[in-house]
């Protein structure tokens, strides 16, 4: 964690009019913020053909992608989204940047600002990194959190909500959603739980071994299940998550094989869910660990739709934020 107050303070990301100036977390947002983003995303994609509608709304703006942690989908879809909005895009290669030569994060921020950046898209292994940026940038600069430690990954949760809305309709109050896997270490799960609650989802189930479930699930508006069969029963949406091995302080699992046998999403287990249930995963997927290949590639999987829809949702977030 960055030693800095206000990690969960929503005020940092909203302007006086209550509009999003940065997107750091979904915590503290109102349902209308979410609806606005999802509705605006509709204008950036034809969901039948999966064609992205390019619109030069950010022409003349410079966006810097700062990924201090590995990423494939998130970084690439951000870049496609930025270019589709006509922005000038800079990908800072953090591995060879001055941070490696001992420059502080703050000095990196000031230097990038001096290069006329209008927006930073930040991914960092430390929780609170995006808040730290937002706290220190000049008033006209926007910050977007592309994943900070175990804390939050708001655009992933938004694209997941968009995907669910596409396949299951806008009324979440009839939906049962199971998030299966390493919930405890997952920033994706935290943000997903927040967005699902904002959209008034009927039931949010967190399914996994006790060691990977949060202790405060009911305060988060979710129910825990250690029994996979009970957890999957009659759900409309199954979200599978990877083991966040890099964030575990000690090995909390016996073996990948044993995990697959106990919690892996197989065709057999998927039959417990509703017959038209969809299967999601933020990626990267580990076949044969949290999900069987036959399910990942099967007719109920919408994993690749999530990736495409993510472009439209990220365009929507950036276009909305830049208008404030
Ligand atoms: C997730 C992430 O990086 O938090 N992936 C992603 O953004 N697509 C999930 C993960 O790494 O397991």
Short mmCIF file of C-alpha atoms and ligand atoms in Angstrom, two decimals:
data_model
loop_
_atom_site.label_atom_id
_atom_site.label_comp_id
_atom_site.label_asym_id
_atom_site.label_seq_id
_atom_site.Cartn_x
_atom_site.Cartn_y
_atom_site.Cartn_z
CA UNK A 1 0.00 0.00 0.00
CA UNK A 2 1.11 3.53 -0.64
CA UNK A 3 1.15 5.25 2.75
CA UNK A 4 -1.42 7.77 1.79
CA UNK A 5 -4.82 8.63 3.20
CA UNK A 6 -8.09 8.32 1.39
CA UNK A 7 -7.67 5.07 -0.51
CA UNK A 8 -11.38 4.53 -0.32
CA UNK A 9 -12.30 8.19 -0.43
CA UNK A 10 -14.63 8.64 -3.38
CA UNK A 11 -14.24 12.41 -3.38
CA UNK A 12 -10.82 12.27 -5.00
CA UNK A 13 -12.28 10.92 -8.23
CA UNK A 14 -15.37 13.13 -8.45
CA UNK A 15 -15.50 16.83 -9.29
CA UNK A 16 -17.78 19.36 -7.55
CA UNK A 17 -20.62 18.46 -9.89
CA UNK A 18 -20.31 14.79 -8.85
CA UNK A 19 -18.89 13.75 -12.22
CA UNK A 20 -15.99 11.35 -12.66
CA UNK A 21 -12.69 13.16 -13.06
CA UNK A 22 -10.55 10.07 -12.47
CA UNK A 23 -11.56 6.41 -12.30
CA UNK A 24 -9.72 4.85 -9.37
CA UNK A 25 -12.31 2.55 -7.82
CA UNK A 26 -16.02 1.77 -8.13
CA UNK A 27 -16.41 2.20 -4.39
CA UNK A 28 -18.52 5.22 -3.59
CA UNK A 29 -19.92 5.60 -7.08
CA UNK A 30 -23.65 5.83 -7.72
CA UNK A 31 -25.66 3.54 -9.99
CA UNK A 32 -26.02 6.40 -12.49
CA UNK A 33 -22.23 6.58 -12.94
CA UNK A 34 -22.25 2.91 -13.94
CA UNK A 35 -25.32 3.19 -16.18
CA UNK A 36 -23.81 6.22 -17.96
CA UNK A 37 -20.63 4.31 -18.75
CA UNK A 38 -22.47 1.19 -19.94
CA UNK A 39 -24.94 3.21 -22.03
CA UNK A 40 -22.23 5.32 -23.64
CA UNK A 41 -20.28 2.13 -24.50
CA UNK A 42 -23.20 1.06 -26.71
CA UNK A 43 -22.33 3.93 -29.05
CA UNK A 44 -18.79 2.63 -29.55
CA UNK A 45 -19.57 -0.90 -30.73
CA UNK A 46 -21.94 -2.82 -32.93
CA UNK A 47 -22.52 -5.82 -30.70
CA UNK A 48 -23.79 -7.95 -33.62
CA UNK A 49 -20.74 -7.51 -35.84
CA UNK A 50 -18.31 -6.69 -32.96
CA UNK A 51 -17.23 -3.67 -35.05
CA UNK A 52 -15.74 -0.79 -33.03
CA UNK A 53 -16.98 2.68 -34.02
CA UNK A 54 -13.99 5.01 -34.11
CA UNK A 55 -14.79 8.55 -32.99
CA UNK A 56 -12.08 11.21 -32.70
CA UNK A 57 -13.43 12.63 -29.43
CA UNK A 58 -9.95 12.78 -27.89
CA UNK A 59 -8.11 14.20 -30.87
CA UNK A 60 -5.24 16.38 -29.71
CA UNK A 61 -5.13 14.69 -26.27
CA UNK A 62 -2.12 12.72 -25.09
CA UNK A 63 -2.61 9.56 -23.06
CA UNK A 64 0.30 7.82 -21.34
CA UNK A 65 -0.02 4.13 -20.52
CA UNK A 66 2.07 3.33 -17.48
CA UNK A 67 2.11 -0.39 -16.79
CA UNK A 68 4.45 -1.20 -13.94
CA UNK A 69 3.05 -4.74 -13.92
CA UNK A 70 2.57 -7.30 -16.68
CA UNK A 71 -0.54 -7.04 -18.83
CA UNK A 72 -1.69 -8.24 -22.21
CA UNK A 73 -5.44 -7.72 -22.62
CA UNK A 74 -5.83 -4.65 -20.45
CA UNK A 75 -2.89 -2.73 -21.92
CA UNK A 76 -3.71 -3.64 -25.50
CA UNK A 77 -7.43 -2.91 -25.29
CA UNK A 78 -6.70 0.42 -23.59
CA UNK A 79 -4.39 1.28 -26.46
CA UNK A 80 -6.94 0.26 -29.10
CA UNK A 81 -9.58 2.30 -27.25
CA UNK A 82 -7.32 5.36 -27.03
CA UNK A 83 -6.44 5.19 -30.73
CA UNK A 84 -10.08 4.62 -31.67
CA UNK A 85 -10.84 7.90 -29.89
CA UNK A 86 -8.13 9.66 -31.90
CA UNK A 87 -5.79 10.31 -28.94
CA UNK A 88 -2.00 10.40 -29.17
CA UNK A 89 -0.78 7.37 -27.25
CA UNK A 90 2.49 6.86 -25.43
CA UNK A 91 3.40 3.52 -23.90
CA UNK A 92 6.03 4.05 -21.31
CA UNK A 93 8.26 1.03 -21.16
CA UNK A 94 8.55 0.84 -17.42
CA UNK A 95 11.07 -1.99 -17.53
CA UNK A 96 13.62 0.37 -19.13
CA UNK A 97 12.37 3.64 -17.64
CA UNK A 98 14.03 5.97 -15.19
CA UNK A 99 12.18 4.32 -12.27
CA UNK A 100 14.69 1.53 -12.68
CA UNK A 101 17.44 4.12 -12.30
CA UNK A 102 16.06 5.16 -8.94
CA UNK A 103 13.73 7.98 -9.99
CA UNK A 104 10.80 8.33 -7.60
CA UNK A 105 7.27 7.80 -8.85
CA UNK A 106 6.54 11.42 -8.10
CA UNK A 107 9.40 12.64 -10.31
CA UNK A 108 8.19 10.34 -13.09
CA UNK A 109 4.72 11.90 -12.81
CA UNK A 110 6.05 15.47 -12.94
CA UNK A 111 8.22 14.71 -15.94
CA UNK A 112 5.40 13.08 -17.86
CA UNK A 113 3.20 16.06 -17.11
CA UNK A 114 5.90 18.37 -18.41
CA UNK A 115 5.60 16.36 -21.64
CA UNK A 116 1.96 17.53 -21.80
CA UNK A 117 0.15 14.32 -20.84
CA UNK A 118 -3.62 14.72 -20.41
CA UNK A 119 -4.32 11.29 -18.97
CA UNK A 120 -2.41 8.49 -17.25
CA UNK A 121 -3.57 4.89 -17.38
CA UNK A 122 -1.79 3.22 -14.49
CA UNK A 123 -1.25 -0.38 -13.47
CA UNK A 124 0.88 -1.07 -10.44
CA UNK A 125 1.55 -3.98 -8.10
CA UNK A 126 0.92 -1.76 -5.07
CA UNK A 127 -2.59 -1.00 -3.85
CA UNK A 128 -3.16 2.73 -3.84
CA UNK A 129 -0.81 3.55 -6.74
CA UNK A 130 -3.52 5.13 -8.91
CA UNK A 131 -4.77 7.17 -5.93
CA UNK A 132 -1.23 8.38 -5.38
CA UNK A 133 -1.09 9.54 -8.99
CA UNK A 134 -4.49 11.24 -8.80
CA UNK A 135 -3.43 13.04 -5.66
CA UNK A 136 -0.31 14.48 -7.26
CA UNK A 137 -1.20 15.28 -10.87
CA UNK A 138 -2.05 18.78 -12.08
CA UNK A 139 -5.78 19.68 -11.95
CA UNK A 140 -6.36 19.19 -15.69
CA UNK A 141 -4.80 15.68 -15.77
CA UNK A 142 -6.94 12.55 -15.46
CA UNK A 143 -5.94 9.19 -13.95
CA UNK A 144 -7.40 5.82 -14.75
CA UNK A 145 -6.71 2.77 -12.61
CA UNK A 146 -5.86 -0.26 -14.75
CA UNK A 147 -5.36 -2.46 -11.67
CA UNK A 148 -3.61 -1.68 -8.37
CA UNK A 149 -2.36 -4.55 -6.24
CA UNK A 150 -5.21 -6.44 -4.61
CA UNK A 151 -7.32 -3.31 -4.40
CA UNK A 152 -9.31 -2.51 -7.55
CA UNK A 153 -9.63 -3.04 -11.30
CA UNK A 154 -12.63 -0.86 -12.14
CA UNK A 155 -12.60 -1.05 -15.95
CA UNK A 156 -12.46 -4.86 -15.83
CA UNK A 157 -15.54 -4.95 -13.60
CA UNK A 158 -17.32 -2.47 -15.88
CA UNK A 159 -16.62 -4.53 -18.98
CA UNK A 160 -17.82 -7.60 -17.10
CA UNK A 161 -21.06 -5.78 -16.23
CA UNK A 162 -21.43 -4.74 -19.86
CA UNK A 163 -20.94 -8.37 -20.96
CA UNK A 164 -23.52 -9.62 -18.47
CA UNK A 165 -25.98 -6.93 -19.54
CA UNK A 166 -25.46 -7.89 -23.20
CA UNK A 167 -26.18 -11.57 -22.64
CA UNK A 168 -28.63 -11.44 -19.74
CA UNK A 169 -30.42 -8.13 -20.10
CA UNK A 170 -30.36 -4.93 -18.07
CA UNK A 171 -32.35 -6.22 -15.09
CA UNK A 172 -29.70 -7.57 -12.72
CA UNK A 173 -32.24 -7.95 -9.93
CA UNK A 174 -33.15 -11.39 -11.32
CA UNK A 175 -29.58 -12.63 -11.65
CA UNK A 176 -27.51 -15.00 -9.56
CA UNK A 177 -23.79 -14.63 -10.14
CA UNK A 178 -21.07 -16.97 -8.84
CA UNK A 179 -17.47 -15.74 -8.70
CA UNK A 180 -15.28 -18.82 -8.35
CA UNK A 181 -11.64 -19.03 -7.32
CA UNK A 182 -9.12 -16.87 -5.54
CA UNK A 183 -11.39 -14.08 -4.36
CA UNK A 184 -9.17 -13.02 -1.47
CA UNK A 185 -6.25 -11.81 -3.61
CA UNK A 186 -8.26 -10.61 -6.58
CA UNK A 187 -8.70 -6.91 -7.37
CA UNK A 188 -11.04 -8.03 -10.15
CA UNK A 189 -13.38 -9.78 -7.70
CA UNK A 190 -13.47 -6.75 -5.37
CA UNK A 191 -14.48 -4.44 -8.20
CA UNK A 192 -16.92 -6.98 -9.61
CA UNK A 193 -18.70 -7.30 -6.26
CA UNK A 194 -19.02 -3.51 -6.13
CA UNK A 195 -20.44 -3.18 -9.63
CA UNK A 196 -22.84 -6.09 -9.13
CA UNK A 197 -24.13 -4.50 -5.94
CA UNK A 198 -24.54 -1.11 -7.62
CA UNK A 199 -26.62 -2.84 -10.31
CA UNK A 200 -28.71 -4.55 -7.59
CA UNK A 201 -27.83 -8.11 -8.51
CA UNK A 202 -30.11 -10.57 -6.75
CA UNK A 203 -27.34 -12.80 -5.41
CA UNK A 204 -23.56 -12.64 -5.47
CA UNK A 205 -21.84 -15.88 -4.48
CA UNK A 206 -18.15 -16.19 -3.73
CA UNK A 207 -17.04 -19.77 -4.24
CA UNK A 208 -13.69 -21.28 -3.32
CA UNK A 209 -11.58 -22.87 -0.61
CA UNK A 210 -11.89 -21.16 2.75
CA UNK A 211 -8.29 -19.92 2.56
CA UNK A 212 -9.10 -17.94 -0.60
CA UNK A 213 -12.39 -16.37 0.51
CA UNK A 214 -12.66 -12.98 2.21
CA UNK A 215 -13.68 -12.82 5.88
CA UNK A 216 -15.96 -9.85 5.33
CA UNK A 217 -18.09 -11.23 2.47
CA UNK A 218 -21.46 -10.31 3.99
CA UNK A 219 -20.29 -6.73 4.60
CA UNK A 220 -19.39 -6.71 0.91
CA UNK A 221 -22.92 -7.84 0.01
CA UNK A 222 -21.97 -11.39 -1.00
CA UNK A 223 -22.33 -14.97 0.29
CA UNK A 224 -19.50 -17.48 0.60
CA UNK A 225 -19.66 -21.10 -0.55
CA UNK A 226 -16.88 -23.63 -0.03
CA UNK A 227 -18.91 -26.32 -1.77
CA UNK A 228 -18.63 -25.82 -5.52
CA UNK A 229 -21.78 -27.82 -6.31
CA UNK A 230 -23.91 -25.69 -3.98
CA UNK A 231 -22.23 -22.51 -5.22
CA UNK A 232 -23.00 -23.19 -8.87
CA UNK A 233 -26.58 -24.39 -8.37
CA UNK A 234 -28.97 -22.42 -10.61
CA UNK A 235 -26.66 -19.46 -11.23
CA UNK A 236 -27.03 -17.37 -14.40
CA UNK A 237 -23.41 -16.25 -14.57
CA UNK A 238 -20.22 -18.11 -13.63
CA UNK A 239 -17.12 -15.94 -13.33
CA UNK A 240 -13.90 -17.93 -12.96
CA UNK A 241 -10.71 -16.41 -11.58
CA UNK A 242 -7.06 -17.37 -11.74
CA UNK A 243 -5.00 -18.18 -8.64
CA UNK A 244 -3.15 -14.94 -7.86
CA UNK A 245 0.01 -16.80 -6.89
CA UNK A 246 2.11 -13.64 -7.10
CA UNK A 247 -0.05 -12.05 -4.40
CA UNK A 248 -0.12 -14.97 -1.95
CA UNK A 249 2.16 -14.55 1.01
CA UNK A 250 2.39 -18.30 1.51
CA UNK A 251 1.13 -21.26 -0.47
CA UNK A 252 -2.53 -21.55 0.33
CA UNK A 253 -3.22 -24.44 -2.00
CA UNK A 254 -2.09 -28.06 -2.08
CA UNK A 255 -1.63 -28.36 -5.86
CA UNK A 256 -3.11 -27.15 -9.13
CA UNK A 257 -4.32 -30.66 -9.86
CA UNK A 258 -6.13 -30.86 -6.55
CA UNK A 259 -7.63 -27.42 -7.07
CA UNK A 260 -8.99 -28.46 -10.46
CA UNK A 261 -10.49 -31.60 -8.98
CA UNK A 262 -12.21 -29.63 -6.21
CA UNK A 263 -13.07 -26.28 -7.80
CA UNK A 264 -12.31 -26.41 -11.53
CA UNK A 265 -15.21 -25.49 -13.81
CA UNK A 266 -15.88 -28.64 -15.83
CA UNK A 267 -18.73 -29.43 -18.22
CA UNK A 268 -20.18 -31.71 -15.55
CA UNK A 269 -20.22 -28.98 -12.90
CA UNK A 270 -21.51 -26.36 -15.29
CA UNK A 271 -24.67 -28.47 -15.69
CA UNK A 272 -25.60 -27.41 -12.13
CA UNK A 273 -25.95 -23.81 -13.28
CA UNK A 274 -28.93 -22.59 -15.33
CA UNK A 275 -28.93 -24.20 -18.80
CA UNK A 276 -28.32 -20.78 -20.40
CA UNK A 277 -25.70 -19.66 -17.90
CA UNK A 278 -22.70 -17.80 -19.31
CA UNK A 279 -19.09 -18.47 -18.32
CA UNK A 280 -16.69 -15.55 -17.93
CA UNK A 281 -13.02 -15.07 -17.05
CA UNK A 282 -10.96 -11.86 -17.01
CA UNK A 283 -7.91 -13.75 -18.30
CA UNK A 284 -5.26 -14.94 -18.34
CA UNK A 285 -6.91 -18.36 -18.12
CA UNK A 286 -5.13 -21.41 -16.79
CA UNK A 287 -6.65 -24.36 -18.59
CA UNK A 288 -6.94 -27.44 -16.44
CA UNK A 289 -6.56 -25.41 -13.23
CA UNK A 290 -9.60 -23.13 -12.74
CA UNK A 291 -11.36 -24.05 -15.96
CA UNK A 292 -11.50 -27.04 -18.31
CA UNK A 293 -10.61 -26.35 -21.94
CA UNK A 294 -13.94 -27.78 -23.02
CA UNK A 295 -15.71 -25.08 -20.97
CA UNK A 296 -13.35 -22.22 -21.94
CA UNK A 297 -13.90 -23.05 -25.61
CA UNK A 298 -17.50 -24.24 -25.18
CA UNK A 299 -20.80 -22.69 -26.26
CA UNK A 300 -21.49 -21.01 -22.90
CA UNK A 301 -18.14 -19.24 -22.77
CA UNK A 302 -18.17 -15.47 -23.43
CA UNK A 303 -14.52 -14.97 -22.49
CA UNK A 304 -13.49 -13.50 -25.83
CA UNK A 305 -16.59 -11.28 -25.97
CA UNK A 306 -15.40 -9.74 -22.70
CA UNK A 307 -12.16 -8.73 -24.43
CA UNK A 308 -13.90 -7.07 -27.39
CA UNK A 309 -16.53 -5.36 -25.25
CA UNK A 310 -13.69 -4.10 -23.08
CA UNK A 311 -12.56 -1.82 -25.90
CA UNK A 312 -15.97 -0.09 -26.07
CA UNK A 313 -16.23 0.18 -22.29
CA UNK A 314 -12.74 1.69 -21.99
CA UNK A 315 -13.57 4.14 -24.78
CA UNK A 316 -16.69 5.08 -22.87
CA UNK A 317 -14.83 5.64 -19.60
CA UNK A 318 -12.14 7.78 -21.22
CA UNK A 319 -14.56 9.81 -23.33
CA UNK A 320 -16.74 10.48 -20.26
CA UNK A 321 -13.85 11.44 -18.02
CA UNK A 322 -12.22 13.74 -20.56
CA UNK A 323 -15.47 15.67 -20.88
CA UNK A 324 -15.34 16.75 -17.24
C1 LIG B 1 -6.62 -9.50 -14.23
C2 LIG B 1 -5.66 -8.58 -13.54
O1 LIG B 1 -4.59 -8.29 -14.04
O2 LIG B 1 -6.02 -8.16 -12.46
N1 LIG B 1 -6.44 -9.64 -15.59
C3 LIG B 1 -6.84 -8.67 -16.46
O3 LIG B 1 -6.74 -7.49 -16.19
N2 LIG B 1 -7.36 -9.08 -17.61
C4 LIG B 1 -6.77 -10.79 -13.56
C5 LIG B 1 -5.58 -11.66 -13.33
O4 LIG B 1 -4.42 -11.28 -13.52
O5 LIG B 1 -5.83 -12.80 -12.94
#
